[in-house]
Amino acid sequence: MRRFKLILFVCGALLTVPLMIYAIYLDSRLDSFENSMTYRPPAFSSEAVDSPLLSKQLFYPVEGQTVYVPAYSHVYHENGRPHLLTITLSIRNTDQDRKIIVTSVLYYDTSGKLVKSHLEKPLILNPLATTEFLVERKDATGGSGANFIVEWHADEPVSAPIIETVMIDTSSQQGISFVRQGKVIKQSIFESAQPNGVDENILPEPQTPADE
């Protein structure tokens, strides 16, 4: 009986030791993986100093824009049934030092008809400030193809604001929400920021071969 217990002990030890060694190995691998994922500052290459990209200004400050922003007062589900949504239009001044002036916020329906002007007079938006306009869930006049036309200006060159709509509804057990960003359809670029006075947003006209 004693010999049998000794055999069991030896067998258990033979099984336990490899498992312990394997566990230690996995733990060391995990530590190594975590160390490899630790944040490291960017490595700057000396070759990038002479890069031609640095001699070209990649950011053009703007003085004003007209922005088209998609909006949805409802979306369709279950054989075309409308699901009503609350719309929030968000305008965020991204400039850290300069204010912008929001001059117009117009809300249009799916057919392109003006539904409402949400701004009675120009609104000053201070640096890094945000303003919002709300279309309530019960207001379905905009439809699934609604949109905002937002106009803003500045007295000096600024970084362009972020203008977007947030659609949401939590009335049912399964909520729904999504975001749509605006698209610039017209803008004024600070002239001195344009290389050689040329707006790079305007593509050159195609050249036709000369007649021989």
PDB file of C-alpha atoms in Angstrom:
ATOM      1  CA  MET A   1       0.000   0.000   0.000  1.00  0.00           C
ATOM      2  CA  ARG A   2       2.828   2.347   0.893  1.00  0.00           C
ATOM      3  CA  ARG A   3       4.547   1.554  -2.398  1.00  0.00           C
ATOM      4  CA  PHE A   4       1.337   2.337  -4.295  1.00  0.00           C
ATOM      5  CA  LYS A   5       1.058   5.748  -2.612  1.00  0.00           C
ATOM      6  CA  LEU A   6       4.694   6.430  -3.438  1.00  0.00           C
ATOM      7  CA  ILE A   7       4.062   5.597  -7.082  1.00  0.00           C
ATOM      8  CA  LEU A   8       1.061   7.951  -7.153  1.00  0.00           C
ATOM      9  CA  PHE A   9       3.136  10.716  -5.570  1.00  0.00           C
ATOM     10  CA  VAL A  10       5.941  10.295  -8.093  1.00  0.00           C
ATOM     11  CA  CYS A  11       3.479  10.270 -11.001  1.00  0.00           C
ATOM     12  CA  GLY A  12       1.779  13.389  -9.667  1.00  0.00           C
ATOM     13  CA  ALA A  13       5.117  15.139  -9.307  1.00  0.00           C
ATOM     14  CA  LEU A  14       6.108  14.168 -12.825  1.00  0.00           C
ATOM     15  CA  LEU A  15       2.884  15.705 -14.150  1.00  0.00           C
ATOM     16  CA  THR A  16       2.941  18.803 -11.948  1.00  0.00           C
ATOM     17  CA  VAL A  17       6.511  19.912 -12.645  1.00  0.00           C
ATOM     18  CA  PRO A  18       6.082  20.195 -16.450  1.00  0.00           C
ATOM     19  CA  LEU A  19       2.806  22.074 -15.955  1.00  0.00           C
ATOM     20  CA  MET A  20       4.501  24.526 -13.604  1.00  0.00           C
ATOM     21  CA  ILE A  21       7.356  25.050 -16.060  1.00  0.00           C
ATOM     22  CA  TYR A  22       4.866  25.632 -18.886  1.00  0.00           C
ATOM     23  CA  ALA A  23       2.886  28.108 -16.757  1.00  0.00           C
ATOM     24  CA  ILE A  24       6.072  30.049 -15.965  1.00  0.00           C
ATOM     25  CA  TYR A  25       6.929  30.069 -19.679  1.00  0.00           C
ATOM     26  CA  LEU A  26       3.489  31.422 -20.635  1.00  0.00           C
ATOM     27  CA  ASP A  27       3.706  34.096 -17.947  1.00  0.00           C
ATOM     28  CA  SER A  28       7.082  35.264 -19.242  1.00  0.00           C
ATOM     29  CA  ARG A  29       5.728  35.346 -22.810  1.00  0.00           C
ATOM     30  CA  LEU A  30       2.760  37.437 -21.651  1.00  0.00           C
ATOM     31  CA  ASP A  31       5.075  39.899 -19.890  1.00  0.00           C
ATOM     32  CA  SER A  32       7.179  40.139 -23.033  1.00  0.00           C
ATOM     33  CA  PHE A  33       4.063  40.793 -25.152  1.00  0.00           C
ATOM     34  CA  GLU A  34       2.820  43.510 -22.780  1.00  0.00           C
ATOM     35  CA  ASN A  35       6.229  45.175 -22.844  1.00  0.00           C
ATOM     36  CA  SER A  36       6.196  45.166 -26.637  1.00  0.00           C
ATOM     37  CA  MET A  37       2.793  46.940 -26.593  1.00  0.00           C
ATOM     38  CA  THR A  38       3.968  49.712 -24.252  1.00  0.00           C
ATOM     39  CA  TYR A  39       3.715  53.225 -25.690  1.00  0.00           C
ATOM     40  CA  ARG A  40       6.866  54.497 -27.353  1.00  0.00           C
ATOM     41  CA  PRO A  41       7.402  58.072 -28.569  1.00  0.00           C
ATOM     42  CA  PRO A  42       7.558  58.505 -32.364  1.00  0.00           C
ATOM     43  CA  ALA A  43      10.940  57.778 -33.873  1.00  0.00           C
ATOM     44  CA  PHE A  44      11.933  60.775 -35.984  1.00  0.00           C
ATOM     45  CA  SER A  45      14.093  60.006 -38.966  1.00  0.00           C
ATOM     46  CA  SER A  46      16.817  62.436 -39.996  1.00  0.00           C
ATOM     47  CA  GLU A  47      15.839  61.755 -43.614  1.00  0.00           C
ATOM     48  CA  ALA A  48      12.448  63.397 -43.041  1.00  0.00           C
ATOM     49  CA  VAL A  49      14.068  66.761 -42.300  1.00  0.00           C
ATOM     50  CA  ASP A  50      14.899  67.302 -45.959  1.00  0.00           C
ATOM     51  CA  SER A  51      11.617  65.888 -47.234  1.00  0.00           C
ATOM     52  CA  PRO A  52       9.985  68.052 -49.934  1.00  0.00           C
ATOM     53  CA  LEU A  53       6.651  67.587 -48.142  1.00  0.00           C
ATOM     54  CA  LEU A  54       7.853  69.851 -45.336  1.00  0.00           C
ATOM     55  CA  SER A  55       8.478  72.694 -47.745  1.00  0.00           C
ATOM     56  CA  LYS A  56       4.835  72.598 -48.873  1.00  0.00           C
ATOM     57  CA  GLN A  57       2.104  73.964 -46.619  1.00  0.00           C
ATOM     58  CA  LEU A  58      -0.404  71.151 -46.165  1.00  0.00           C
ATOM     59  CA  PHE A  59      -2.949  73.073 -44.084  1.00  0.00           C
ATOM     60  CA  TYR A  60      -4.875  76.013 -45.486  1.00  0.00           C
ATOM     61  CA  PRO A  61      -6.734  78.152 -42.935  1.00  0.00           C
ATOM     62  CA  VAL A  62     -10.193  79.192 -44.081  1.00  0.00           C
ATOM     63  CA  GLU A  63     -12.323  82.271 -43.516  1.00  0.00           C
ATOM     64  CA  GLY A  64     -15.768  80.840 -44.207  1.00  0.00           C
ATOM     65  CA  GLN A  65     -17.721  77.847 -45.487  1.00  0.00           C
ATOM     66  CA  THR A  66     -21.131  76.680 -46.606  1.00  0.00           C
ATOM     67  CA  VAL A  67     -21.673  73.126 -45.353  1.00  0.00           C
ATOM     68  CA  TYR A  68     -24.287  70.535 -46.369  1.00  0.00           C
ATOM     69  CA  VAL A  69     -25.154  68.239 -43.444  1.00  0.00           C
ATOM     70  CA  PRO A  70     -27.323  65.114 -43.977  1.00  0.00           C
ATOM     71  CA  ALA A  71     -30.114  64.522 -41.462  1.00  0.00           C
ATOM     72  CA  TYR A  72     -32.797  61.874 -40.950  1.00  0.00           C
ATOM     73  CA  SER A  73     -36.051  62.598 -39.117  1.00  0.00           C
ATOM     74  CA  HIS A  74     -36.842  58.929 -39.675  1.00  0.00           C
ATOM     75  CA  VAL A  75     -35.423  55.745 -41.196  1.00  0.00           C
ATOM     76  CA  TYR A  76     -37.370  52.816 -42.585  1.00  0.00           C
ATOM     77  CA  HIS A  77     -37.710  49.335 -41.084  1.00  0.00           C
ATOM     78  CA  GLU A  78     -40.064  46.341 -41.160  1.00  0.00           C
ATOM     79  CA  ASN A  79     -41.566  46.572 -44.632  1.00  0.00           C
ATOM     80  CA  GLY A  80     -41.115  50.313 -44.964  1.00  0.00           C
ATOM     81  CA  ARG A  81     -42.454  51.476 -41.614  1.00  0.00           C
ATOM     82  CA  PRO A  82     -40.858  54.779 -40.492  1.00  0.00           C
ATOM     83  CA  HIS A  83     -38.817  54.821 -37.295  1.00  0.00           C
ATOM     84  CA  LEU A  84     -38.829  58.384 -35.922  1.00  0.00           C
ATOM     85  CA  LEU A  85     -35.548  59.904 -34.718  1.00  0.00           C
ATOM     86  CA  THR A  86     -34.374  62.908 -32.734  1.00  0.00           C
ATOM     87  CA  ILE A  87     -31.823  65.022 -34.639  1.00  0.00           C
ATOM     88  CA  THR A  88     -29.054  67.071 -33.046  1.00  0.00           C
ATOM     89  CA  LEU A  89     -26.990  69.360 -35.262  1.00  0.00           C
ATOM     90  CA  SER A  90     -23.589  69.997 -33.663  1.00  0.00           C
ATOM     91  CA  ILE A  91     -21.225  72.805 -34.714  1.00  0.00           C
ATOM     92  CA  ARG A  92     -17.801  72.664 -33.042  1.00  0.00           C
ATOM     93  CA  ASN A  93     -15.223  75.417 -33.329  1.00  0.00           C
ATOM     94  CA  THR A  94     -11.905  73.553 -33.571  1.00  0.00           C
ATOM     95  CA  ASP A  95      -9.733  76.674 -33.462  1.00  0.00           C
ATOM     96  CA  GLN A  96      -7.933  77.104 -30.144  1.00  0.00           C
ATOM     97  CA  ASP A  97      -7.451  80.864 -30.397  1.00  0.00           C
ATOM     98  CA  ARG A  98     -10.048  82.386 -32.708  1.00  0.00           C
ATOM     99  CA  LYS A  99     -13.810  82.659 -32.748  1.00  0.00           C
ATOM    100  CA  ILE A 100     -16.110  81.980 -35.687  1.00  0.00           C
ATOM    101  CA  ILE A 101     -19.522  83.425 -36.523  1.00  0.00           C
ATOM    102  CA  VAL A 102     -22.366  81.109 -37.543  1.00  0.00           C
ATOM    103  CA  THR A 103     -24.523  83.211 -39.861  1.00  0.00           C
ATOM    104  CA  SER A 104     -27.158  80.758 -41.109  1.00  0.00           C
ATOM    105  CA  VAL A 105     -28.636  77.369 -40.163  1.00  0.00           C
ATOM    106  CA  LEU A 106     -31.360  76.300 -42.597  1.00  0.00           C
ATOM    107  CA  TYR A 107     -33.294  73.023 -42.339  1.00  0.00           C
ATOM    108  CA  TYR A 108     -34.633  71.458 -45.561  1.00  0.00           C
ATOM    109  CA  ASP A 109     -36.915  68.478 -46.136  1.00  0.00           C
ATOM    110  CA  THR A 110     -36.528  65.523 -48.492  1.00  0.00           C
ATOM    111  CA  SER A 111     -37.931  67.453 -51.457  1.00  0.00           C
ATOM    112  CA  GLY A 112     -35.502  70.341 -50.904  1.00  0.00           C
ATOM    113  CA  LYS A 113     -38.127  72.669 -49.451  1.00  0.00           C
ATOM    114  CA  LEU A 114     -37.078  75.006 -46.642  1.00  0.00           C
ATOM    115  CA  VAL A 115     -38.697  73.857 -43.392  1.00  0.00           C
ATOM    116  CA  LYS A 116     -37.182  76.201 -40.827  1.00  0.00           C
ATOM    117  CA  SER A 117     -34.427  78.718 -40.195  1.00  0.00           C
ATOM    118  CA  HIS A 118     -32.873  77.782 -36.853  1.00  0.00           C
ATOM    119  CA  LEU A 119     -30.893  80.997 -36.499  1.00  0.00           C
ATOM    120  CA  GLU A 120     -32.536  84.402 -36.105  1.00  0.00           C
ATOM    121  CA  LYS A 121     -29.264  86.340 -35.929  1.00  0.00           C
ATOM    122  CA  PRO A 122     -25.529  85.564 -36.252  1.00  0.00           C
ATOM    123  CA  LEU A 123     -24.112  83.459 -33.436  1.00  0.00           C
ATOM    124  CA  ILE A 124     -20.548  83.934 -32.154  1.00  0.00           C
ATOM    125  CA  LEU A 125     -18.796  80.664 -31.338  1.00  0.00           C
ATOM    126  CA  ASN A 126     -15.765  81.160 -29.094  1.00  0.00           C
ATOM    127  CA  PRO A 127     -12.556  79.089 -29.415  1.00  0.00           C
ATOM    128  CA  LEU A 128     -13.247  75.368 -28.846  1.00  0.00           C
ATOM    129  CA  ALA A 129     -16.916  76.132 -28.141  1.00  0.00           C
ATOM    130  CA  THR A 130     -19.835  74.072 -29.445  1.00  0.00           C
ATOM    131  CA  THR A 131     -23.418  74.961 -30.267  1.00  0.00           C
ATOM    132  CA  GLU A 132     -26.307  72.601 -30.976  1.00  0.00           C
ATOM    133  CA  PHE A 133     -29.684  72.724 -32.706  1.00  0.00           C
ATOM    134  CA  LEU A 134     -32.432  70.194 -32.000  1.00  0.00           C
ATOM    135  CA  VAL A 135     -35.157  68.675 -34.158  1.00  0.00           C
ATOM    136  CA  GLU A 136     -37.455  66.723 -31.859  1.00  0.00           C
ATOM    137  CA  ARG A 137     -38.567  63.162 -32.556  1.00  0.00           C
ATOM    138  CA  LYS A 138     -42.191  64.192 -33.030  1.00  0.00           C
ATOM    139  CA  ASP A 139     -41.172  66.592 -35.832  1.00  0.00           C
ATOM    140  CA  ALA A 140     -41.108  64.350 -38.913  1.00  0.00           C
ATOM    141  CA  THR A 141     -41.387  67.155 -41.466  1.00  0.00           C
ATOM    142  CA  GLY A 142     -37.806  66.712 -42.674  1.00  0.00           C
ATOM    143  CA  GLY A 143     -38.127  63.103 -43.730  1.00  0.00           C
ATOM    144  CA  SER A 144     -35.433  60.553 -44.483  1.00  0.00           C
ATOM    145  CA  GLY A 145     -33.655  62.929 -46.881  1.00  0.00           C
ATOM    146  CA  ALA A 146     -33.595  66.025 -44.686  1.00  0.00           C
ATOM    147  CA  ASN A 147     -30.522  68.242 -44.487  1.00  0.00           C
ATOM    148  CA  PHE A 148     -29.060  71.374 -42.966  1.00  0.00           C
ATOM    149  CA  ILE A 149     -27.235  74.119 -44.834  1.00  0.00           C
ATOM    150  CA  VAL A 150     -24.861  75.820 -42.407  1.00  0.00           C
ATOM    151  CA  GLU A 151     -22.916  78.986 -43.187  1.00  0.00           C
ATOM    152  CA  TRP A 152     -20.147  80.387 -41.029  1.00  0.00           C
ATOM    153  CA  HIS A 153     -17.523  83.111 -41.363  1.00  0.00           C
ATOM    154  CA  ALA A 154     -14.515  84.441 -39.483  1.00  0.00           C
ATOM    155  CA  ASP A 155     -12.750  87.789 -39.361  1.00  0.00           C
ATOM    156  CA  GLU A 156      -9.390  86.038 -39.751  1.00  0.00           C
ATOM    157  CA  PRO A 157      -8.109  82.650 -40.928  1.00  0.00           C
ATOM    158  CA  VAL A 158      -9.184  79.780 -38.650  1.00  0.00           C
ATOM    159  CA  SER A 159      -9.213  76.000 -38.679  1.00  0.00           C
ATOM    160  CA  ALA A 160     -12.468  74.651 -40.082  1.00  0.00           C
ATOM    161  CA  PRO A 161     -15.145  73.614 -37.571  1.00  0.00           C
ATOM    162  CA  ILE A 162     -16.581  70.114 -37.285  1.00  0.00           C
ATOM    163  CA  ILE A 163     -20.250  70.130 -38.286  1.00  0.00           C
ATOM    164  CA  GLU A 164     -22.271  66.930 -37.921  1.00  0.00           C
ATOM    165  CA  THR A 165     -25.688  65.528 -37.084  1.00  0.00           C
ATOM    166  CA  VAL A 166     -26.470  62.890 -34.472  1.00  0.00           C
ATOM    167  CA  MET A 167     -29.642  60.838 -34.944  1.00  0.00           C
ATOM    168  CA  ILE A 168     -30.948  58.832 -31.984  1.00  0.00           C
ATOM    169  CA  ASP A 169     -34.016  57.073 -30.605  1.00  0.00           C
ATOM    170  CA  THR A 170     -34.271  55.113 -27.356  1.00  0.00           C
ATOM    171  CA  SER A 171     -38.040  54.699 -27.163  1.00  0.00           C
ATOM    172  CA  SER A 172     -37.939  50.991 -27.998  1.00  0.00           C
ATOM    173  CA  GLN A 173     -36.104  48.181 -26.236  1.00  0.00           C
ATOM    174  CA  GLN A 174     -33.407  48.292 -28.902  1.00  0.00           C
ATOM    175  CA  GLY A 175     -32.095  51.852 -29.363  1.00  0.00           C
ATOM    176  CA  ILE A 176     -30.664  53.294 -32.553  1.00  0.00           C
ATOM    177  CA  SER A 177     -28.113  56.061 -33.105  1.00  0.00           C
ATOM    178  CA  PHE A 178     -25.726  57.173 -35.847  1.00  0.00           C
ATOM    179  CA  VAL A 179     -23.734  60.221 -36.936  1.00  0.00           C
ATOM    180  CA  ARG A 180     -23.361  61.991 -40.281  1.00  0.00           C
ATOM    181  CA  GLN A 181     -20.666  64.577 -41.005  1.00  0.00           C
ATOM    182  CA  GLY A 182     -21.173  67.642 -43.139  1.00  0.00           C
ATOM    183  CA  LYS A 183     -19.739  68.188 -46.620  1.00  0.00           C
ATOM    184  CA  VAL A 184     -18.261  71.537 -47.621  1.00  0.00           C
ATOM    185  CA  ILE A 185     -19.933  72.827 -50.784  1.00  0.00           C
ATOM    186  CA  LYS A 186     -18.373  76.300 -50.779  1.00  0.00           C
ATOM    187  CA  GLN A 187     -15.498  77.897 -48.900  1.00  0.00           C
ATOM    188  CA  SER A 188     -13.297  80.972 -48.704  1.00  0.00           C
ATOM    189  CA  ILE A 189      -9.578  80.218 -48.305  1.00  0.00           C
ATOM    190  CA  PHE A 190      -7.153  82.740 -46.874  1.00  0.00           C
ATOM    191  CA  GLU A 191      -5.361  84.068 -49.959  1.00  0.00           C
ATOM    192  CA  SER A 192      -1.850  84.259 -48.512  1.00  0.00           C
ATOM    193  CA  ALA A 193      -2.075  80.583 -47.513  1.00  0.00           C
ATOM    194  CA  GLN A 194      -2.535  79.466 -51.098  1.00  0.00           C
ATOM    195  CA  PRO A 195       0.681  78.650 -52.976  1.00  0.00           C
ATOM    196  CA  ASN A 196       1.120  81.182 -55.789  1.00  0.00           C
ATOM    197  CA  GLY A 197      -2.419  82.399 -55.143  1.00  0.00           C
ATOM    198  CA  VAL A 198      -3.923  79.165 -56.508  1.00  0.00           C
ATOM    199  CA  ASP A 199      -6.660  77.267 -54.710  1.00  0.00           C
ATOM    200  CA  GLU A 200      -5.652  73.590 -54.758  1.00  0.00           C
ATOM    201  CA  ASN A 201      -9.284  72.581 -54.299  1.00  0.00           C
ATOM    202  CA  ILE A 202      -9.895  73.674 -57.893  1.00  0.00           C
ATOM    203  CA  LEU A 203      -8.678  71.163 -60.440  1.00  0.00           C
ATOM    204  CA  PRO A 204      -6.916  72.509 -63.549  1.00  0.00           C
ATOM    205  CA  GLU A 205      -8.762  72.312 -66.827  1.00  0.00           C
ATOM    206  CA  PRO A 206      -7.706  69.375 -69.027  1.00  0.00           C
ATOM    207  CA  GLN A 207      -5.364  70.312 -71.840  1.00  0.00           C
ATOM    208  CA  THR A 208      -6.203  69.302 -75.388  1.00  0.00           C
ATOM    209  CA  PRO A 209      -3.431  68.400 -77.842  1.00  0.00           C
ATOM    210  CA  ALA A 210      -2.604  71.102 -80.359  1.00  0.00           C
ATOM    211  CA  ASP A 211      -3.703  70.550 -83.929  1.00  0.00           C
ATOM    212  CA  GLU A 212      -0.860  69.516 -86.184  1.00  0.00           C
TER     213      GLU A 212
END
